[in-house]
Coordinates of C-alpha atoms and ligand atoms in Angstrom, one line a residue:
M71 CA 199.1 104.0 37.1
G72 CA 196.5 102.7 39.4
A73 CA 192.9 102.8 40.5
T74 CA 192.7 106.6 40.2
D75 CA 194.3 107.0 36.8
R76 CA 191.8 107.0 34.0
G77 CA 194.1 105.5 31.5
S78 CA 195.2 102.5 33.7
P79 CA 193.6 99.0 33.3
D80 CA 193.2 99.1 37.1
Y81 CA 191.1 102.3 36.9
K82 CA 188.1 102.2 39.2
P83 CA 185.3 104.6 38.4
L84 CA 184.5 107.3 40.9
V85 CA 181.0 107.4 42.2
A86 CA 180.3 110.8 43.8
V87 CA 177.4 110.7 46.2
V88 CA 176.0 114.1 47.4
G89 CA 174.3 113.8 50.8
A90 CA 175.2 111.6 53.8
G91 CA 171.5 111.1 54.6
F92 CA 169.4 107.9 54.4
G93 CA 169.6 107.7 50.6
G94 CA 173.4 108.6 50.3
L95 CA 174.5 106.1 53.0
S96 CA 172.4 103.4 51.4
V97 CA 174.1 103.9 48.0
V98 CA 177.7 103.8 49.6
R99 CA 176.8 100.6 51.5
G100 CA 175.2 99.0 48.5
L101 CA 178.5 99.6 46.4
R102 CA 180.8 98.4 49.2
K103 CA 181.8 95.2 47.1
A104 CA 181.7 96.9 43.7
P105 CA 184.8 97.8 41.7
V106 CA 184.3 101.4 42.2
R107 CA 185.7 104.3 44.5
T108 CA 182.7 106.1 46.2
M109 CA 183.2 109.6 47.4
L110 CA 180.4 110.7 49.9
I111 CA 180.1 114.5 50.1
D112 CA 178.1 116.4 52.7
R113 CA 178.1 119.9 54.2
N114 CA 177.9 118.3 57.7
N115 CA 180.2 115.7 59.0
Y116 CA 177.3 113.7 60.5
H117 CA 174.4 111.6 59.4
L118 CA 171.3 112.8 61.1
F119 CA 168.5 110.6 62.2
L120 CA 165.7 113.0 61.3
P121 CA 162.7 111.0 62.7
L122 CA 163.9 111.8 66.3
L123 CA 165.0 115.3 65.8
Y124 CA 162.0 116.7 67.6
Q125 CA 163.1 114.9 70.7
V126 CA 166.3 117.1 70.6
G127 CA 164.1 120.1 70.2
T128 CA 162.1 119.1 73.2
A129 CA 165.1 118.3 75.5
L130 CA 164.7 114.5 75.6
L131 CA 167.8 113.7 73.5
D132 CA 171.1 115.2 72.9
P133 CA 172.4 115.9 69.5
S134 CA 174.9 113.1 69.6
E135 CA 172.0 110.6 70.1
V136 CA 170.5 111.4 66.8
A137 CA 173.6 112.2 64.8
Q138 CA 176.5 110.1 64.0
P139 CA 179.8 111.1 62.5
V140 CA 180.0 110.0 58.8
R141 CA 183.5 109.0 59.0
G142 CA 182.6 106.6 61.8
V143 CA 179.7 105.1 59.7
M144 CA 182.0 104.8 56.7
R145 CA 184.9 103.2 58.5
S146 CA 184.2 99.7 57.6
V147 CA 183.4 100.5 54.0
K148 CA 186.8 100.0 52.3
N149 CA 186.1 101.6 48.9
A150 CA 184.4 104.7 50.3
G151 CA 185.9 108.1 51.2
F152 CA 184.2 111.3 52.7
R153 CA 184.6 114.9 52.0
L154 CA 183.1 117.7 54.0
A155 CA 182.0 120.2 51.5
E156 CA 179.0 122.4 50.3
V157 CA 178.1 121.3 46.8
R158 CA 177.4 124.5 44.8
G159 CA 176.8 123.3 41.3
V160 CA 176.9 120.5 38.8
D161 CA 178.5 120.6 35.4
L162 CA 176.6 117.7 33.8
D163 CA 178.2 117.9 30.5
N164 CA 181.7 117.8 31.9
K165 CA 180.8 115.4 34.7
R166 CA 182.0 117.8 37.4
L167 CA 180.8 118.9 40.8
D168 CA 181.5 122.4 42.0
T169 CA 182.1 122.4 45.8
D170 CA 183.3 125.2 48.1
H171 CA 186.6 123.1 48.3
G172 CA 187.1 122.8 44.6
L173 CA 186.0 120.6 41.7
V174 CA 185.3 116.9 41.9
E175 CA 185.3 114.8 38.6
Y176 CA 182.9 111.9 38.6
D177 CA 182.1 108.9 36.5
Y178 CA 178.7 108.3 38.1
L179 CA 176.9 110.8 40.3
V180 CA 174.1 110.2 42.8
V181 CA 172.4 113.3 44.3
S182 CA 170.7 112.5 47.6
A183 CA 170.6 116.1 49.0
G184 CA 167.2 115.6 50.7
S185 CA 164.9 118.6 51.4
V186 CA 164.7 121.9 53.2
T187 CA 161.9 123.5 55.2
N188 CA 159.3 125.0 52.8
F189 CA 158.4 128.6 53.7
F190 CA 156.6 128.9 50.4
G191 CA 158.8 131.9 49.6
N192 CA 157.4 133.9 52.4
K193 CA 160.5 135.7 54.0
N194 CA 158.4 137.1 56.9
I195 CA 157.5 133.5 58.0
E196 CA 161.0 132.3 57.4
E197 CA 162.4 135.0 59.7
G198 CA 159.7 134.9 62.2
S199 CA 159.7 131.1 62.9
I200 CA 161.9 128.1 63.6
G201 CA 161.9 125.2 61.2
L202 CA 162.6 121.6 62.2
K203 CA 164.9 120.2 59.6
D204 CA 168.4 120.0 61.1
L205 CA 170.2 120.0 64.4
T206 CA 170.7 123.8 64.6
D207 CA 166.8 124.2 64.3
A208 CA 166.3 121.6 67.1
L209 CA 168.8 123.2 69.3
T210 CA 167.3 126.6 68.6
L211 CA 163.9 125.4 69.6
R212 CA 165.2 123.9 72.8
N213 CA 167.1 127.1 73.7
E214 CA 164.1 129.3 72.9
V215 CA 161.5 127.3 74.9
L216 CA 163.7 127.0 78.0
Q217 CA 164.8 130.6 77.7
R218 CA 161.2 131.8 77.7
F219 CA 160.5 130.0 80.8
E220 CA 163.6 131.6 82.4
T221 CA 162.5 134.9 81.3
A222 CA 158.9 134.4 82.4
K223 CA 160.2 133.8 85.9
W224 CA 161.4 137.3 86.1
T225 CA 158.0 138.9 85.6
T226 CA 155.3 139.4 88.2
D227 CA 152.8 140.5 85.5
S228 CA 150.7 137.5 84.6
E229 CA 149.7 139.0 81.3
V230 CA 153.2 139.4 80.2
R231 CA 154.0 135.9 81.4
R232 CA 151.1 134.4 79.6
Q233 CA 152.2 136.1 76.5
L234 CA 155.8 134.8 76.7
L235 CA 154.6 131.2 77.0
K236 CA 152.4 131.0 74.0
F237 CA 153.8 128.4 71.7
V238 CA 152.5 127.8 68.2
V239 CA 153.2 124.9 65.9
V240 CA 152.2 125.4 62.3
G241 CA 151.6 122.2 60.2
G242 CA 149.4 119.2 61.3
G243 CA 151.6 116.6 59.6
S244 CA 153.6 114.0 61.4
T245 CA 156.4 116.4 62.4
G246 CA 154.0 119.0 63.8
I247 CA 151.9 116.6 65.9
E248 CA 155.1 114.8 67.2
C249 CA 156.6 118.2 68.1
A250 CA 153.4 119.6 69.7
G251 CA 152.8 116.4 71.7
A252 CA 156.5 116.3 73.0
L253 CA 156.4 120.0 73.7
A254 CA 153.2 119.7 75.7
E255 CA 154.8 116.9 77.8
L256 CA 158.0 118.8 78.4
I257 CA 156.0 121.6 79.7
R258 CA 153.3 119.9 81.6
H259 CA 155.3 117.2 83.2
V260 CA 158.9 118.5 83.5
L261 CA 159.0 122.3 83.5
K262 CA 156.1 122.2 85.8
K263 CA 158.4 120.7 88.4
D264 CA 161.4 122.9 87.5
F265 CA 159.3 126.1 87.8
K266 CA 157.4 125.2 91.0
E267 CA 155.8 128.5 91.8
M268 CA 154.7 129.2 88.2
D269 CA 151.1 128.4 87.2
I270 CA 151.9 126.0 84.3
S271 CA 148.4 126.6 82.8
D272 CA 149.8 130.0 81.7
A273 CA 151.7 128.1 79.1
E274 CA 149.7 127.4 76.0
I275 CA 150.4 125.2 73.0
T276 CA 148.5 125.7 69.7
L277 CA 148.7 123.5 66.6
L278 CA 147.5 125.2 63.5
E279 CA 146.6 123.2 60.3
A280 CA 145.4 124.8 57.1
S281 CA 143.4 121.8 56.0
D282 CA 140.4 120.3 57.6
S283 CA 142.3 117.4 59.2
L284 CA 145.6 116.4 60.8
L285 CA 147.8 113.7 59.4
A286 CA 146.4 113.7 55.8
P287 CA 147.9 110.3 54.7
Y288 CA 146.1 108.4 57.6
V289 CA 142.6 106.9 57.5
P290 CA 140.0 109.3 59.2
K291 CA 139.8 107.1 62.4
L292 CA 143.5 107.5 63.1
R293 CA 143.4 111.2 62.2
A294 CA 140.6 111.8 64.7
A295 CA 142.5 109.7 67.4
A296 CA 145.6 111.7 66.9
K297 CA 143.6 115.0 67.4
K298 CA 141.9 113.7 70.4
K299 CA 145.1 112.5 72.0
L300 CA 146.7 115.9 71.4
E301 CA 143.8 117.8 73.0
K302 CA 144.0 115.5 76.0
K303 CA 147.7 116.5 76.3
H304 CA 146.4 120.2 76.4
V305 CA 147.3 121.1 72.9
R306 CA 144.8 123.4 71.3
V307 CA 144.2 122.1 67.7
M308 CA 142.8 124.6 65.1
L309 CA 142.0 123.1 61.7
N310 CA 141.2 125.1 58.5
T311 CA 143.6 127.8 59.9
A312 CA 146.4 129.2 57.7
V313 CA 149.1 131.7 58.7
E314 CA 149.5 134.8 56.7
K315 CA 152.2 136.7 58.6
I316 CA 154.2 136.5 61.7
G317 CA 154.9 139.7 63.7
E318 CA 156.5 140.3 67.0
N319 CA 154.5 138.4 69.6
E320 CA 151.7 137.6 67.2
L321 CA 150.4 135.8 64.2
Q322 CA 148.1 137.0 61.4
L323 CA 145.8 134.3 60.2
S324 CA 144.5 134.3 56.6
D325 CA 141.1 135.4 57.7
G326 CA 142.7 138.5 59.3
T327 CA 142.4 137.3 62.9
I328 CA 145.4 138.3 65.1
M329 CA 146.5 135.7 67.5
P330 CA 149.1 136.1 70.2
A331 CA 152.3 133.9 69.8
S332 CA 155.7 134.2 71.4
L333 CA 157.4 131.3 69.6
V334 CA 156.4 129.8 66.2
V335 CA 157.6 126.4 65.0
W336 CA 157.1 126.0 61.3
T337 CA 156.5 122.3 60.2
A338 CA 154.1 123.1 57.3
G339 CA 156.1 121.4 54.5
V340 CA 159.4 120.7 52.9
R341 CA 160.8 121.3 49.4
G342 CA 163.7 119.7 47.4
A343 CA 167.2 120.8 48.3
E344 CA 168.6 123.9 46.5
I345 CA 171.0 121.8 44.4
G346 CA 168.0 120.4 42.4
S347 CA 167.9 123.5 40.2
A348 CA 171.5 122.7 39.1
L349 CA 170.2 119.3 37.7
T350 CA 167.1 120.6 35.8
G351 CA 165.5 123.7 34.6
E352 CA 162.0 122.3 35.3
L353 CA 161.5 121.3 38.9
Q354 CA 158.4 119.4 39.8
R355 CA 156.0 120.0 42.7
S356 CA 157.8 120.8 46.0
A357 CA 161.0 121.6 44.0
R358 CA 161.7 118.0 43.3
V359 CA 163.8 116.6 40.3
A360 CA 161.9 114.4 37.9
V361 CA 163.6 111.0 37.3
E362 CA 163.2 108.0 35.1
P363 CA 161.7 104.9 36.7
T364 CA 165.4 103.7 36.9
L365 CA 166.1 106.9 39.1
Q366 CA 168.3 108.2 36.3
L367 CA 168.2 111.9 35.4
P368 CA 166.6 112.2 31.9
G369 CA 169.4 112.7 29.3
H370 CA 172.2 111.8 31.7
P371 CA 172.2 108.0 32.4
E372 CA 175.3 108.4 34.6
V373 CA 173.4 110.6 37.0
F374 CA 170.9 109.4 39.6
V375 CA 168.7 111.4 41.9
I376 CA 167.1 109.7 45.0
G377 CA 165.2 110.4 48.2
D378 CA 163.3 113.6 49.0
L379 CA 164.8 115.4 46.1
A380 CA 163.7 112.9 43.4
Y381 CA 160.2 113.1 41.8
L382 CA 158.9 109.8 40.8
E383 CA 155.2 108.7 40.5
Q384 CA 154.0 105.3 41.4
K385 CA 150.5 104.1 41.5
G386 CA 149.3 107.5 40.2
A387 CA 150.9 109.5 43.0
P388 CA 154.4 110.9 43.7
L389 CA 156.5 108.8 46.1
P390 CA 156.4 110.3 49.7
M391 CA 159.3 112.1 51.2
L392 CA 160.2 109.3 53.8
A393 CA 163.3 107.6 55.0
P394 CA 162.4 104.1 53.6
V395 CA 161.8 105.5 50.1
A396 CA 165.4 107.0 50.2
T397 CA 167.0 103.9 51.6
Q398 CA 165.3 101.6 49.1
Q399 CA 166.2 103.8 46.2
G400 CA 169.8 103.9 47.4
K401 CA 169.9 100.2 47.2
R402 CA 168.4 100.2 43.7
V403 CA 170.9 102.8 42.4
A404 CA 173.9 100.8 43.8
K405 CA 172.5 97.8 41.8
N406 CA 171.9 100.0 38.7
I407 CA 175.4 101.5 38.8
T408 CA 176.8 97.9 39.0
A409 CA 174.6 96.9 36.1
L410 CA 175.7 99.9 34.0
M411 CA 179.4 99.0 34.6
K412 CA 178.8 95.5 33.3
E413 CA 177.0 97.1 30.3
G414 CA 173.7 95.7 31.6
R415 CA 170.4 97.5 31.9
P416 CA 169.4 99.4 35.0
A417 CA 166.0 98.2 36.4
P418 CA 163.1 100.4 37.5
F419 CA 162.6 101.2 41.1
K420 CA 159.6 99.7 42.9
Y421 CA 158.8 101.1 46.3
L422 CA 157.8 98.6 49.0
D423 CA 155.4 100.5 51.3
K424 CA 155.6 99.2 54.8
G425 CA 153.3 101.9 56.1
F426 CA 153.8 104.8 58.4
M427 CA 153.5 105.9 62.0
S428 CA 153.5 109.0 64.1
T429 CA 153.9 109.3 67.9
I430 CA 151.9 111.8 70.0
G431 CA 154.1 112.3 73.0
R432 CA 154.7 109.4 75.5
N433 CA 152.7 106.2 75.2
A434 CA 150.5 107.3 72.2
A435 CA 150.9 106.8 68.5
V436 CA 149.0 106.1 65.3
V437 CA 150.2 103.4 63.0
Q438 CA 148.9 102.5 59.5
A439 CA 150.5 99.6 57.6
G440 CA 148.6 97.8 54.9
P441 CA 145.3 96.7 56.6
L442 CA 146.8 97.2 60.0
R443 CA 145.5 100.2 62.1
M444 CA 146.8 100.9 65.6
K445 CA 146.5 103.7 68.1
G446 CA 147.2 104.5 71.8
F447 CA 149.7 102.5 73.8
F448 CA 150.0 99.5 71.5
G449 CA 150.6 101.9 68.7
W450 CA 153.3 103.6 70.7
L451 CA 155.0 100.3 71.6
T452 CA 155.0 99.4 67.9
W453 CA 156.5 102.9 67.1
L454 CA 159.1 102.4 69.7
F455 CA 160.2 99.0 68.5
V456 CA 160.3 100.0 64.8
H457 CA 162.4 103.1 65.6
L458 CA 164.8 101.0 67.7
V459 CA 165.2 98.6 64.8
L460 CA 165.7 101.6 62.3
I461 CA 168.5 103.1 64.3
I462 CA 170.2 99.8 64.6
S463 CA 173.3 101.1 62.9
F464 CA 173.6 103.9 65.4
R465 CA 176.3 103.6 67.9
S466 CA 174.0 105.4 70.4
Q467 CA 171.2 102.9 70.1
L468 CA 171.7 101.7 73.6
S469 CA 171.8 105.2 75.1
I470 CA 168.6 106.2 73.1
L471 CA 166.9 103.1 74.5
T472 CA 168.1 104.0 78.0
N473 CA 166.9 107.5 77.7
W474 CA 163.5 106.5 76.5
A475 CA 163.1 103.9 79.3
W476 CA 164.4 106.4 81.9
N477 CA 162.1 109.1 80.6
Y478 CA 159.2 106.6 80.6
V479 CA 159.7 105.6 84.1
I480 CA 160.5 109.0 85.8
N481 CA 159.1 111.3 83.1
D482 CA 162.1 113.6 82.9
R483 CA 163.9 115.5 80.1
P484 CA 167.6 115.3 80.8
A485 CA 168.7 117.7 78.0
R486 CA 167.3 120.8 79.5
L487 CA 170.3 123.0 78.7
I488 CA 170.3 126.4 77.2
I489 CA 173.4 126.4 75.0
K490 CA 174.0 129.6 73.0
S491 CA 176.5 130.0 70.2
Q492 CA 178.7 133.1 70.3
G493 CA 176.9 136.2 69.3
Q494 CA 173.4 134.6 69.7
T495 CA 170.9 137.1 71.0
Q496 CA 168.3 136.8 73.6
P497 CA 164.8 136.0 72.5
A498 CA 162.6 138.8 71.3
N499 CA 160.7 138.9 74.5
R500 CA 163.3 140.1 76.9
L501 CA 162.0 141.4 80.1
D502 CA 163.6 143.7 82.6
A503 CA 164.0 142.3 86.1
P504 CA 161.3 143.7 88.3
Ligands
LIG204 C1 161.6 116.4 61.7 C2 161.5 115.2 60.6 C3 161.0 114.0 61.0 C4 160.9 113.0 60.1 N1 160.4 111.8 60.5 C5 160.3 110.8 59.6 C6 159.7 109.5 60.1 O1 159.4 109.3 61.3 N2 159.8 108.4 59.2 C7 160.2 108.6 57.9 O2 160.2 107.6 57.2 N3 160.7 109.8 57.5 C8 160.7 110.9 58.3 N4 161.2 112.1 57.9 C9 161.6 112.2 56.5 C10 162.9 111.6 56.2 O3 163.8 112.1 57.2 C11 163.4 111.9 54.9 O4 162.5 111.5 54.0 C12 164.8 111.3 54.5 O5 165.8 111.9 55.4 C13 165.2 111.7 53.0 O6 166.5 111.0 52.9 P1 167.4 111.8 51.9 O7 168.7 110.9 51.7 O8 166.7 112.1 50.6 O9 167.8 113.2 52.6 P2 168.5 113.4 54.0 O10 168.4 112.3 54.9 O11 167.8 114.7 54.5 O12 170.0 113.7 53.7 C14 170.4 114.8 52.9 C15 171.8 115.2 53.1 O13 172.3 116.0 52.1 C16 173.1 117.0 52.6 N5 173.1 118.1 51.7 C17 172.1 118.8 51.2 N6 172.4 119.7 50.2 C18 173.8 119.6 50.1 C19 174.8 120.4 49.5 N7 174.4 121.3 48.6 N8 176.1 120.1 49.7 C20 176.5 119.1 50.6 N9 175.5 118.4 51.3 C21 174.3 118.7 51.1 C22 172.5 117.3 53.9 O14 173.4 117.9 54.9 C23 172.0 115.9 54.4 O15 173.0 115.3 55.2 C24 161.3 113.2 58.7 C25 161.8 114.4 58.4 C26 161.9 115.4 59.3 C27 162.5 116.7 58.8

């Protein structure tokens, strides 16, 4: 009889946490001194620092610099264990998780499974584009961009070459502008030197946004600054332009216009992770799960949903899908579970909004925090500082800092490697050698 035997006086409740992202890690850390056993479950054995994912896709950082093994992160948390598994379902009545490695019985459950790329149910767009949501996406983007330049080098037909090098980023939110800006710099500053005889102006990056402005949550002045900066970096920005269909080497816009495109990156939105539908029959906007102000699942006080997957309104609007929301909610849930164990009352979650920021390539960013507005180089310095603080728990903090500094000084992209997994095919636009 011991901590794992339900009948024992020494029994410690099991808190199952689905997702080793920002929210999940925050819960586990928050419960480190509580008389519980926590079991963190994720389909990947790493925690991914999503805000810098686009830098893997654009060859600045290696995967190990934005991802950290969960077991390493959890090593110092004595009451936490980790299981690598895909959670397939939840039996709320019997308090059981169904995973691809068997059942897990829990006393408390925290679901922090995040979100997935939203293709809005359009299979054609899903198959014809690359998302930017996990490491595989970022590595695919890196491979495909570099491969296109290598393929372009084989052709003497300038028309074919120009077609090959038409990159389109769809979605003018933070991920889209960060990706487009970094892609422009990779091409204009680095690949230009790698492909010396190639006319780099053959390469074209277009950013498409369906609404009439980039970066919707920002004030108009910062939105305009972001657009201007992107255009200065040779990114063509097209507003009020929605994609209808993606074909081989072209896009069809909603007004029927056909636009040439060799590679399409889809950053036009995210939706709650699939597991959400196992928790409720009624998903909210963006497939998120409605929770009580205490982050509990209605009707199941022992179940909490946090982060991107949770739908909770504050000040008349749903909380944004941002890392600080997930982290702060994780802390609140740890306190609420501790309160429930002492037969106390869980407290409502209150989001402390510290603002947001987006970088537009090297040395430019927009920052909006309370009354503070910043853009340009000072915005970028602020962005750099904040992100270094954010990744403080990453063992690779120093190497990221070194890479950034190195890149800043010599303007290089050290991770320009095409690494194909077995069976991976060549990109669609394969050319025969002349
Ligand atoms: C490219 C990109 C850039 C971003 N930049 C910023 C930024 O600059 N600032 C900011 O604040 N936010 C940013 N975000 C948003 C931020 O990353 C998310 O809001 C945050 O990660 C949400 O935390 P979470 O814990 O809910 O989910 P996540 O951190 O996504 O973690 C979810 C975890 O659950 C696991 N999982 C999901 N389903 C299952 C399952 N069925 N079984 C097992 N495991 C599962 C996943 O593998 C993942 O590890 C960005 C997002 C993206 C995609």
